[in-house]
Amino acid sequence: MDLKILGPVSAELDGRAVALDGSKQRTALAALLLAHGKVMPDERLTALLWGWDPPATSTNQLYTYVSRLRTRLGAGLGLERHGPGYRMDIGDARFDWDIFRGLADTGRAALRAGRYADAERLLDDALALWRGPALTDVTEYLAEAEAPRMEEARLSALENHTEAALALGRHADMVPGLTRQVTLHPVRERLRGQLMTALFRCGRQADALAVYEEGRRALAEDLGIDPGPALRTVHQEILTGTLASAQAPERDRTTSAGRPSPAAAPPQPCAAPPTAGTPSRQGAETGSGGWQGLVPAMLPAAPGDFTGRAAETREVLGALRDHQDVVVTGAPGTGKSALALRAAEHCRTGFPEGQLYADLRTADGGPRAPGEVLGWFLRALGVVPEQLPATPDERVQLYRTLLARRRMLIVLDNASDDTQVRPLLPGGGGGSRTVVTGVGSPLASLEGTRLVRLGPMEPAEASALLAAVVGPGRLAEAPEAAARIAEFCDRLPLALRIAAARLAAHPHWPATRLADRLAPEGRRLGELRIGSLDVRTGLSVALSLLDRRTRPAFGLLARTGLSALTAGDAAALLGTEPDEAEELLERLADARLLEAWSVAGDARLRYRFMPLVGLFAKEQYPASVPVPEPTLAAA
């Protein structure tokens, strides 16, 4: 059992997410965990859930929240009633807050003993447990009571980690992250002193002094005080050039299992400090106001219940560690975006100078102009609007210039073809890497990329994804129905997620009810829609990218209902030559609207519609509506 509060509150049992119902239930779980085995009185729990004006039904609601927690977390946790409250005994379960405190304490002790390599490793492992601000999805009452001390513990560990890294001579590596932290915490003097030290050791005395002056003004304006003695000492030693050098030799940075090392990319020079008025390189350092010195962090969050795709995730991360760009491709609904964002989350520490993200598809499904995306990226890198180049070529040149000395991750989602992507790629020789997702086969022409193809999930993965969204207990009662649902969804992540969301939204439905609703082909696509998620959307985009001569053939071939097609079959159906028919089949396969495979000993390729694609095609081109004859030769 894994219990987590360093970010969104969550629990995992045997590697699968435990379903938690909203902020109140998460608050109850987090409060009991933070009690560390002591009894949490009803009065205290009620105040953390509703404040000092609880509803009349609060006692019954509290009982319900605790009862559901007991059921969903299983017998491994001792959640029992004790006198006037509840007590939780987590036994040998992993609790990220306890693990963090143990690592942070041990790392601090190693730092005090001068064992800098051990301290850096331990504190790095401790900080890696944080998935965002602690307790992000609990009630405001619990967050106000507990989050400040937890954030203080994180910042203290961060400062200790930085001290160890500086002692190891890694001042150049630390400047980007320190720059961001000083911007976020301008009156935290230890962080500011560490940034000044790192800049001075990079040979940038003037920048270090400018950082001190900015801090002096912030302390005076915000708190009405002068810098403390420690920061004044660093300032004086920089002025006189007597600041001590690193206490230990520089070494290669190690990482915890599963997390890529920033040292895997070439060493980068120091980034500019966040000091207004200090002249420096054109671009990210020329921004104004609060933007200056911020590290871009544009990535959306990956799905919290991401499931499966372990081999593909390892392949993406391995390519990035090997200094390769990655193209993730697959049919609509195969989870390309989710995989790219999941991999990006795993390797954030390998790209300390930030992440850029853009959806290259517009709201109406068309391709977004690269020049527009370059404008977003340049502003994120600190270029003020008045200094944005007017022409796309000039924007490309400035963009690549700014990235030439940075180590950043760029995620380009829903790309249409290689011509859209090429202007958005960093120049060669730098430490930045790119992950591209898309359907079209032209993306395979991008030089120096690792191509990662996604297909349907394995049956076990599909069942795990359903359980991650719905909750394992509900599907365990009807494994055959869950398997039927997975097959009706073609084991595609998007369709599976929609089906699971519909079950979660209808707690009174047994799984067999949804399986029966999905069974009729005529209503299946209509069932696979909830909120903004719709299986038809991705298929409509893929269809819209076909030329007008190919679309009618798509409908005619789907009407046959054949489980397999050869070029000869298609030629007979379309009334054309086999070579022309094969070219059309390949265009549909490139658009991921057909699957192609070969049989051993037979040189002919075979093609088929996945069930959902076939249903979509029949829906778009019903038998009652004439379809114009495809003119393949001109296609």
XYZ file of C-alpha atoms in Angstrom, residues 547 549-550 583-584 587 631-635:
11
model
C -8.284 14.200 -49.434
C -10.961 11.467 -53.356
C -9.992 9.083 -50.568
C -2.040 3.085 -52.771
C -5.425 4.066 -51.359
C -3.119 6.210 -47.376
C -11.225 8.719 -58.444
C -8.090 6.993 -57.263
C -5.770 7.728 -60.121
C -5.936 11.454 -59.445
C -5.587 11.104 -55.686
